[in-house]
PDB file of C-alpha atoms (C1' of nucleotides) in Angstrom:
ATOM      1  CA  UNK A   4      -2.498 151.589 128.696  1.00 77.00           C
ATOM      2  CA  UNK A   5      -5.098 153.293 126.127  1.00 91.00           C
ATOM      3  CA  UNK A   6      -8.163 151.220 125.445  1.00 93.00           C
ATOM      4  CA  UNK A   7      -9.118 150.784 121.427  1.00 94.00           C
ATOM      5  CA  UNK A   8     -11.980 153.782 122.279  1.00 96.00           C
ATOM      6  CA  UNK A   9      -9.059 156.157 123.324  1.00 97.00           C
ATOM      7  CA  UNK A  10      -6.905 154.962 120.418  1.00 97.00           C
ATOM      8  CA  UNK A  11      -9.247 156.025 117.780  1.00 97.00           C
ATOM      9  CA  UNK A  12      -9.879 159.147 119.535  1.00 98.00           C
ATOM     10  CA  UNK A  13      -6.686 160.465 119.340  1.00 98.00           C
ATOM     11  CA  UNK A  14      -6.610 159.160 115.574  1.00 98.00           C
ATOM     12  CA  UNK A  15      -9.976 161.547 115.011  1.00 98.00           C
ATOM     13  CA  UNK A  16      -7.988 164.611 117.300  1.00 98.00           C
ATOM     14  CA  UNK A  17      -5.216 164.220 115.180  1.00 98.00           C
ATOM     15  CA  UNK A  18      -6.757 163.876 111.933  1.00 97.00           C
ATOM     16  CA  UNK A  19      -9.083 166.918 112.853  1.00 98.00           C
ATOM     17  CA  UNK A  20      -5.471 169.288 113.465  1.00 97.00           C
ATOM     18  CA  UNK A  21      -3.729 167.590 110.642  1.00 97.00           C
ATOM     19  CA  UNK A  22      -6.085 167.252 107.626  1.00 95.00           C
ATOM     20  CA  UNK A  23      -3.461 166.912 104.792  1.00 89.00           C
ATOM     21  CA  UNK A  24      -0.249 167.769 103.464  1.00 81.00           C
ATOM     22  CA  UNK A  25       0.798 164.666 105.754  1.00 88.00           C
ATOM     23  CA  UNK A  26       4.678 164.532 103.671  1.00 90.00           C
ATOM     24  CA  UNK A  27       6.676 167.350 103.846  1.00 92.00           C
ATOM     25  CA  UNK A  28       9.642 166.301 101.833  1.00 96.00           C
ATOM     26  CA  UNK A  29       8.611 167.690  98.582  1.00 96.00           C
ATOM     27  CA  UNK A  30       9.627 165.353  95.260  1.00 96.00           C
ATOM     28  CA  UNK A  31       8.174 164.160  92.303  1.00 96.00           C
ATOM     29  CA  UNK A  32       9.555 161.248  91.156  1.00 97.00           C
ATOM     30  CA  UNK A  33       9.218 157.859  93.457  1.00 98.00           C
ATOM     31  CA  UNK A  34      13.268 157.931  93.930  1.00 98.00           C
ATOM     32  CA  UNK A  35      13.521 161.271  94.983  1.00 98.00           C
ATOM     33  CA  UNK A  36      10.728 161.107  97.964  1.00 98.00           C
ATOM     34  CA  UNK A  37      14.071 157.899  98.625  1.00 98.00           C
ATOM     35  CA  UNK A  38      16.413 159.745  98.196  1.00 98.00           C
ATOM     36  CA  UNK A  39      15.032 163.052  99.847  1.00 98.00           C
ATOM     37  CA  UNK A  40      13.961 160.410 102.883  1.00 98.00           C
ATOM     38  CA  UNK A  41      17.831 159.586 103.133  1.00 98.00           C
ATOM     39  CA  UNK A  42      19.072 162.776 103.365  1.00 98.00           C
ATOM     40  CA  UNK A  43      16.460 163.862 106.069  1.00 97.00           C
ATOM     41  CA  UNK A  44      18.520 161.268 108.374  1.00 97.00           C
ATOM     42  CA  UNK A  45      19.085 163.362 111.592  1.00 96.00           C
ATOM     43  CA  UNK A  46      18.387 166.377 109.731  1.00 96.00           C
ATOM     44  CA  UNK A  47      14.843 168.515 109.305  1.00 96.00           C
ATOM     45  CA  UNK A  48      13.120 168.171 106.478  1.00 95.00           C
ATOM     46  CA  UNK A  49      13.023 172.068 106.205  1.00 96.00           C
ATOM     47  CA  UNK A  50      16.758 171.860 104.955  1.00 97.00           C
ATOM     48  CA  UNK A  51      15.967 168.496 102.437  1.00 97.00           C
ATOM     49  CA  UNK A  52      13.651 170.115 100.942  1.00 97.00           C
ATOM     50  CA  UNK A  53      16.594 173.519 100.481  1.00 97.00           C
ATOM     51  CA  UNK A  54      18.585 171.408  98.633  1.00 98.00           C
ATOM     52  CA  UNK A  55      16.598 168.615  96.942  1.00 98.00           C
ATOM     53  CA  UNK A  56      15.648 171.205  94.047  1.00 97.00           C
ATOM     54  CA  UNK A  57      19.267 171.972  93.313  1.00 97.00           C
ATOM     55  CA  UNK A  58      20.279 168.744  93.378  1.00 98.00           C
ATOM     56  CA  UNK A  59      17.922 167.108  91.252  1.00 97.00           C
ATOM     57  CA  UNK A  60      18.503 169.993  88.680  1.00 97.00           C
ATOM     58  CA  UNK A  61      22.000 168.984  88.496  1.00 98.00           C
ATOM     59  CA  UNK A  62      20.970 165.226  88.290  1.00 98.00           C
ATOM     60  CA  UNK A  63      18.018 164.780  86.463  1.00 97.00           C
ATOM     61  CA  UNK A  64      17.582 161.065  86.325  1.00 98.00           C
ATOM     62  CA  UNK A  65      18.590 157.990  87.762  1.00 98.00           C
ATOM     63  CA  UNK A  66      20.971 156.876  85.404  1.00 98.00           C
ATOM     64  CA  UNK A  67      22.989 160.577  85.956  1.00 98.00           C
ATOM     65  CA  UNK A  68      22.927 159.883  89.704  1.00 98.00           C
ATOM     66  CA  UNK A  69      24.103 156.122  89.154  1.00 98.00           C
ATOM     67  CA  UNK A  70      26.667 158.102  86.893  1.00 98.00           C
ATOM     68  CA  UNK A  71      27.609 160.845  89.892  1.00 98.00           C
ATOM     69  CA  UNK A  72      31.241 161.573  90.904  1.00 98.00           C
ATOM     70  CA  UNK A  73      30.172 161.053  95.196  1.00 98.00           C
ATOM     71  CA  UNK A  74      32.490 164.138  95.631  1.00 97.00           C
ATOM     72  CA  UNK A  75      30.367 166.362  93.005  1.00 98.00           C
ATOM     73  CA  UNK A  76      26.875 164.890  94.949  1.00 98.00           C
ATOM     74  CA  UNK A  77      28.195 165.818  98.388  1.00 98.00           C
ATOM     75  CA  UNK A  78      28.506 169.235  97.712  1.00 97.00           C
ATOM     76  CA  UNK A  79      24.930 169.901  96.982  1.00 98.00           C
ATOM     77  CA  UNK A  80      23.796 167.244  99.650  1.00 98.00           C
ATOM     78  CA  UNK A  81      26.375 169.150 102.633  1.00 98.00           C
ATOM     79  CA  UNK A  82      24.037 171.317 105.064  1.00 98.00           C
ATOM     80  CA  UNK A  83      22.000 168.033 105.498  1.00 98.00           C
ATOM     81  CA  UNK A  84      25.172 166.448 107.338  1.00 98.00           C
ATOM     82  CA  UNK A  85      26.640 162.542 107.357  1.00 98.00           C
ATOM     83  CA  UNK A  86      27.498 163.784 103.905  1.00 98.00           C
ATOM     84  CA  UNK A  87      29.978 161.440 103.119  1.00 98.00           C
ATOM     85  CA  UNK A  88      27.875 158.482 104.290  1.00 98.00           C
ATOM     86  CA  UNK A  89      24.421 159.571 102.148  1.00 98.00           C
ATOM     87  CA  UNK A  90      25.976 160.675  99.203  1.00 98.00           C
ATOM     88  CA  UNK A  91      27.475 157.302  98.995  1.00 98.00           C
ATOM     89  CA  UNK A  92      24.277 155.727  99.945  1.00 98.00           C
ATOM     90  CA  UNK A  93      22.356 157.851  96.908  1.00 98.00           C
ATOM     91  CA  UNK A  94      24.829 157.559  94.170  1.00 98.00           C
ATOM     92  CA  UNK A  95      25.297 153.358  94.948  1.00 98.00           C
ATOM     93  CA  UNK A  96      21.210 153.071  95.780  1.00 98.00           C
ATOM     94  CA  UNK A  97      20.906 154.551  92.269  1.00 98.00           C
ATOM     95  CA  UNK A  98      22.983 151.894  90.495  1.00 98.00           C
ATOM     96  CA  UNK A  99      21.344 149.287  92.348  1.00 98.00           C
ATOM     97  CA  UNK A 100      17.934 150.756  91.552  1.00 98.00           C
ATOM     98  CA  UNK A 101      18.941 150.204  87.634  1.00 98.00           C
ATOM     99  CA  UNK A 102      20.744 147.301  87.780  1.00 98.00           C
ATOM    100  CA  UNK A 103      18.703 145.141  89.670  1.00 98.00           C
ATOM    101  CA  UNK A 104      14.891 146.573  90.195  1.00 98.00           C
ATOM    102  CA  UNK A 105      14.860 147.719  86.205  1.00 98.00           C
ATOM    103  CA  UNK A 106      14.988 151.631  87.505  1.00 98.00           C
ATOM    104  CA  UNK A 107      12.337 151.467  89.632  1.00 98.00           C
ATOM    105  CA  UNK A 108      12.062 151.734  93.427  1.00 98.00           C
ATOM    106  CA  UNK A 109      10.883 148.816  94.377  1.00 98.00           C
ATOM    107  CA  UNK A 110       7.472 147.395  96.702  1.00 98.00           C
ATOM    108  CA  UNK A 111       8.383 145.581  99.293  1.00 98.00           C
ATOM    109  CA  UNK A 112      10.196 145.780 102.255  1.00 98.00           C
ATOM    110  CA  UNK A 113      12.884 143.002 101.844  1.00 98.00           C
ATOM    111  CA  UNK A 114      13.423 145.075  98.511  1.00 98.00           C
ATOM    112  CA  UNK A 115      13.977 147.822  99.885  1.00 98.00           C
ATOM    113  CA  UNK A 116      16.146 146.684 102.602  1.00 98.00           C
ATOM    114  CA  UNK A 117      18.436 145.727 100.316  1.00 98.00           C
ATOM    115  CA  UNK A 118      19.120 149.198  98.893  1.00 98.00           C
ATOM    116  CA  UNK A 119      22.322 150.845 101.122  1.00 98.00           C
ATOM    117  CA  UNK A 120      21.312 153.112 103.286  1.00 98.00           C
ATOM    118  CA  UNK A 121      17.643 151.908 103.382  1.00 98.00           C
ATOM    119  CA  UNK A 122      16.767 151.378 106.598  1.00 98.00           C
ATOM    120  CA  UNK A 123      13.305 150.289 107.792  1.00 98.00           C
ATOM    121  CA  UNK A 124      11.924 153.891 108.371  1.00 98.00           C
ATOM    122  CA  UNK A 125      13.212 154.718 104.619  1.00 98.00           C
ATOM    123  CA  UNK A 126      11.299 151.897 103.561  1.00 98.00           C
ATOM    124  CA  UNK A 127       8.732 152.265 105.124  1.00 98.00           C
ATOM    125  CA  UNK A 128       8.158 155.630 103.645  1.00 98.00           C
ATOM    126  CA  UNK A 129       7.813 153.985 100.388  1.00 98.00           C
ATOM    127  CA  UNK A 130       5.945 151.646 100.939  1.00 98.00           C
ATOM    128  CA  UNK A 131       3.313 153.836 102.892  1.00 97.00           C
ATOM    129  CA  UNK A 132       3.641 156.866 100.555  1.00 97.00           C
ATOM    130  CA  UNK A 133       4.544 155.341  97.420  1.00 98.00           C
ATOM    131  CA  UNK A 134       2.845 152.364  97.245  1.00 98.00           C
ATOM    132  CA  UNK A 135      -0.007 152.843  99.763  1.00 97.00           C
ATOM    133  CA  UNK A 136       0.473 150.076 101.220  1.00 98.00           C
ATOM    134  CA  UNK A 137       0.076 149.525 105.524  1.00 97.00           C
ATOM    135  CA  UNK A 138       3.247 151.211 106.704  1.00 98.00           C
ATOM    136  CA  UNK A 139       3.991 152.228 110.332  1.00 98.00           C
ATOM    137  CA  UNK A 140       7.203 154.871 110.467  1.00 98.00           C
ATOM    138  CA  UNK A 141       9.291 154.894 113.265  1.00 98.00           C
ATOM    139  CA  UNK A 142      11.041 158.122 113.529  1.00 97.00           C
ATOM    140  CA  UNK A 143      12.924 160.555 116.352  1.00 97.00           C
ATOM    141  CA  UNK A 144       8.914 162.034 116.511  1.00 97.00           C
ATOM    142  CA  UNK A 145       7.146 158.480 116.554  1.00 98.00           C
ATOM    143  CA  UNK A 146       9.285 157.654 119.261  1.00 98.00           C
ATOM    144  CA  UNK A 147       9.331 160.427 121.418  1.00 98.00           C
ATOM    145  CA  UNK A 148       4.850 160.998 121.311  1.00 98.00           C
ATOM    146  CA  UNK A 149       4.403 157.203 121.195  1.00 98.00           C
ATOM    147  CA  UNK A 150       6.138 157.460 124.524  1.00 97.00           C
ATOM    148  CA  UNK A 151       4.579 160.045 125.699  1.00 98.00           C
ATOM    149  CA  UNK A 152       1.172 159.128 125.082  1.00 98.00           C
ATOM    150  CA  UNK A 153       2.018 156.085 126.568  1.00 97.00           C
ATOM    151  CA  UNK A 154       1.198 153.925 123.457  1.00 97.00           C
ATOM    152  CA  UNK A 155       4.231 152.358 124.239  1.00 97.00           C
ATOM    153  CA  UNK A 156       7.353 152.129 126.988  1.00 95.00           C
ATOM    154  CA  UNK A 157      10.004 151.590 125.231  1.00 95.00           C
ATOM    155  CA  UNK A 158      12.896 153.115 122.671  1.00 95.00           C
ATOM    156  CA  UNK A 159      13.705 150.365 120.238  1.00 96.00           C
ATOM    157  CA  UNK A 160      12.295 151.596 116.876  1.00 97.00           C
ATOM    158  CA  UNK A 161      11.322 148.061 115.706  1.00 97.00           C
ATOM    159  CA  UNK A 162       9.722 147.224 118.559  1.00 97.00           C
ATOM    160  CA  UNK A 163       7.797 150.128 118.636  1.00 97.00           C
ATOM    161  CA  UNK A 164       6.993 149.549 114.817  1.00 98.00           C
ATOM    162  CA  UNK A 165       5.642 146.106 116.141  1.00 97.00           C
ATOM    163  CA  UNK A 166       3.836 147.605 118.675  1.00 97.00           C
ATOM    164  CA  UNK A 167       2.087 150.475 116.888  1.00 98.00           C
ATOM    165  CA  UNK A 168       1.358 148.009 114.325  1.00 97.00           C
ATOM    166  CA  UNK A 169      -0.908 145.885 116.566  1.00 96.00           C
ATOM    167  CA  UNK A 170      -2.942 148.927 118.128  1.00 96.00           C
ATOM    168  CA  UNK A 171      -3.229 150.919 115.057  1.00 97.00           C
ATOM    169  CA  UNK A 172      -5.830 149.686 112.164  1.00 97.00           C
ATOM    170  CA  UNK A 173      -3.353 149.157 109.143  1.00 97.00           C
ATOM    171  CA  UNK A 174      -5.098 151.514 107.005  1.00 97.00           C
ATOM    172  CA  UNK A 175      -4.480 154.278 109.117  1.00 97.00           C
ATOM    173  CA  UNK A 176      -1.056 153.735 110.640  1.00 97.00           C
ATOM    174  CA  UNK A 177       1.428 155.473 107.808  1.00 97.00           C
ATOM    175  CA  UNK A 178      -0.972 158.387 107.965  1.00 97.00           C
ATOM    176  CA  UNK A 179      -1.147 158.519 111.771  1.00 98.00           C
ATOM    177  CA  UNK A 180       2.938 158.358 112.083  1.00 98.00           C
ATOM    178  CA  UNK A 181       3.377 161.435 109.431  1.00 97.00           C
ATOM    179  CA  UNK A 182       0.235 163.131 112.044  1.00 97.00           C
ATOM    180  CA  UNK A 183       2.951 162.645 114.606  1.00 98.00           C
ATOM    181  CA  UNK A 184       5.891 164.188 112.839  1.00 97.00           C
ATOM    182  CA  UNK A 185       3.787 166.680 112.324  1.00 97.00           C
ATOM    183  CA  UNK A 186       2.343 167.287 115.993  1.00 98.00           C
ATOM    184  CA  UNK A 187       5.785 166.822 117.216  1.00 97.00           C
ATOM    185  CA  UNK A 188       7.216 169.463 115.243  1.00 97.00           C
ATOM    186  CA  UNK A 189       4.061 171.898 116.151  1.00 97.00           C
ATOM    187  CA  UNK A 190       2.846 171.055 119.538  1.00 98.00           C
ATOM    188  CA  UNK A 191       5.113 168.218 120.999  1.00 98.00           C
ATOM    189  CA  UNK A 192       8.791 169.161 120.541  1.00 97.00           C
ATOM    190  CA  UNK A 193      11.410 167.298 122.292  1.00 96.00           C
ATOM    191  CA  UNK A 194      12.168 170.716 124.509  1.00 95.00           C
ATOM    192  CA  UNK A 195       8.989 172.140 126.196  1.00 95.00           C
ATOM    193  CA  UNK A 196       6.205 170.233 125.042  1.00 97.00           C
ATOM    194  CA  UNK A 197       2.986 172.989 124.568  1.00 97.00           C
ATOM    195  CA  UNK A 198       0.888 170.440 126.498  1.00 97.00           C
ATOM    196  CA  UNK A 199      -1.768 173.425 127.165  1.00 96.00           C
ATOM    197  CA  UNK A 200      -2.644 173.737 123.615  1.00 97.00           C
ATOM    198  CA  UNK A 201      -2.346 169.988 123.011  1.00 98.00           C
ATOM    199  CA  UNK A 202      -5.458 168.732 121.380  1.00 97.00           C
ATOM    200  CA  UNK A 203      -5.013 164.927 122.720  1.00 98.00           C
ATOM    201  CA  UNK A 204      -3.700 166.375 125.780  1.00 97.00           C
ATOM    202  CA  UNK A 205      -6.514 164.266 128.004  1.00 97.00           C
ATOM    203  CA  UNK A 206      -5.634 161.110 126.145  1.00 97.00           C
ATOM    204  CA  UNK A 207      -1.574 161.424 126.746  1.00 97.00           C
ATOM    205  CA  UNK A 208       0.221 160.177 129.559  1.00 97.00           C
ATOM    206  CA  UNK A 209       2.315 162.902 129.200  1.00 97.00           C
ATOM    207  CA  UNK A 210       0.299 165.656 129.190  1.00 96.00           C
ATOM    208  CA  UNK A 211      -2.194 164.478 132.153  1.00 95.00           C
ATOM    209  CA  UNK A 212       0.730 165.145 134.320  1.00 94.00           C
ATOM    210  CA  UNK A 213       2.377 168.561 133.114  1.00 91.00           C
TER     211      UNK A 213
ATOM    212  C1'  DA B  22      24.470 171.233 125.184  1.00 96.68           C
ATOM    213  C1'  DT B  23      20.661 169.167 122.593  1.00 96.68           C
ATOM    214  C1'  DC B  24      17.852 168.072 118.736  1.00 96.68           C
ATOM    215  C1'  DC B  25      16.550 167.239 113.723  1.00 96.68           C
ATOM    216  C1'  DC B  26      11.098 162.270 109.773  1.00 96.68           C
ATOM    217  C1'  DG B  27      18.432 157.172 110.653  1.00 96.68           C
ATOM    218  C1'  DA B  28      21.506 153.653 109.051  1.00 96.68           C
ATOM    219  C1'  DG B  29      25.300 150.570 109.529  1.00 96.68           C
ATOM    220  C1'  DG B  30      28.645 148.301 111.967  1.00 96.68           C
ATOM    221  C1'  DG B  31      30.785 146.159 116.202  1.00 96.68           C
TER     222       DG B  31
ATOM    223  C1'  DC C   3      23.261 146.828 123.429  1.00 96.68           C
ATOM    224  C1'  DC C   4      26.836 150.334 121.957  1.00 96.68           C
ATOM    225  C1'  DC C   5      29.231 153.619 118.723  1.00 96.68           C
ATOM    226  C1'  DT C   6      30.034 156.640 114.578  1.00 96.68           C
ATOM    227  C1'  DC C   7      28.716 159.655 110.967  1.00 96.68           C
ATOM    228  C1'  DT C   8      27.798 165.682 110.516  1.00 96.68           C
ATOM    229  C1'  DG C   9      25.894 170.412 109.736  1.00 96.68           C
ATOM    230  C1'  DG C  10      22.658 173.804 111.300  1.00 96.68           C
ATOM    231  C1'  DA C  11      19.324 175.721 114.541  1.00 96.68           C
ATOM    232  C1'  DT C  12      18.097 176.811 119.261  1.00 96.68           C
TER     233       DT C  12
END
DNA sequence: ATCCCGAGGG
DNA sequence: CCCTCTGGAT
């Protein structure tokens, strides 16, 4: 159990090792950070961001990715695997985007939700990135420090989201869970941890005992 | 064999 | 809760 002192010192730790650059799924329009956040489904964001640029050559706007033969979009969409299932996702997302949010991506979570293949992290995402609004992302990293730390005991990604959401001042959550992806790629992978060069290594459950 | 910024369905 | 969807890297 971490008091509210200990919570905001890990915050500052991470902050300090982690100043920016917090997204690394690089996109400039609003529904290509959604898309790009679909395809990164079980798959690093390294290789999203290897074939976002191609892809979004060959389909410019939304209305030519409502208009996409699936087939066509899973060929530029392959390395990032579940092919089938996200190119589906993107191409029906996009018609749903036009025909019933007016082309945009919408604000709010029951929105977004409603969009296939939007689940809460996806949403979240948005709603953290795009629309800076309190967002806490529950990811494969999330999970695994959160547990570590000792934030939290459990595996159930809503729960956790729950959780986090109560211990983590709301205008610093969605930046503290991209901190995480970030520190769990660098420092806190899911195979040997680097707990010796760990910078919140004294506040994490974890690390006090390896 | 296990993991990567998950989602949907049973 | 469980399972399936999938390629690429380690």
């Amino acid at each position: 159990m971490h008091s509210k002192k200990e919570i905001d010192e890990i915050i500052r730790l991470l902050e300090a090792d982690y100043p920016d650059e917090l997204c690394s799924l690089e996109y400039v329009k609003d529904y290509e950070l959604l898309f790009a956040t679909r395809l990164a489904a079980q798959c690093t964001d390294e290789r999203v961001n290897q074939v976002t640029p191609a892809f979004y050559a060959a389909y410019p706007t939304l209305q030519s990715l409502a208009e996409a033969d699936v087939a066509d979009v899973e060929k530029y969409i392959h390395s990032c695997g579940f092919y089938h299932t996200k190119a589906r996702d993107i191409v029906s997302a996009a018609q749903m985007l036009i025909s019933d949010f007016g082309g945009r991506v919408p604000g709010t979570m029951e929105e977004l939700l409603k969009l296939p293949g939007v689940g809460r992290k996806t949403a979240n995402i948005i709603l953290g990135d795009v629309y800076r609004k309190p967002a806490v992302v529950v990811d494969t990293h999330c999970i695994r420090l959160s547990n570590r730390i000792g934030l939290v005991n459990f595996e159930d990604p809503y729960k956790i989201e729950l959780a986090l959401r109560d211990i983590l001042p709301p205008d610093k959550s969605n930046d503290f869970c991209h901190r995480l992806v970030l520190h769990g790629r660098a420092v806190c992978p899911a195979r040997k941890p680097k707990c010796e060069i760990c910078s919140i290594r004294g506040y994490c459950d974890y690390g006090k005992t390896h």
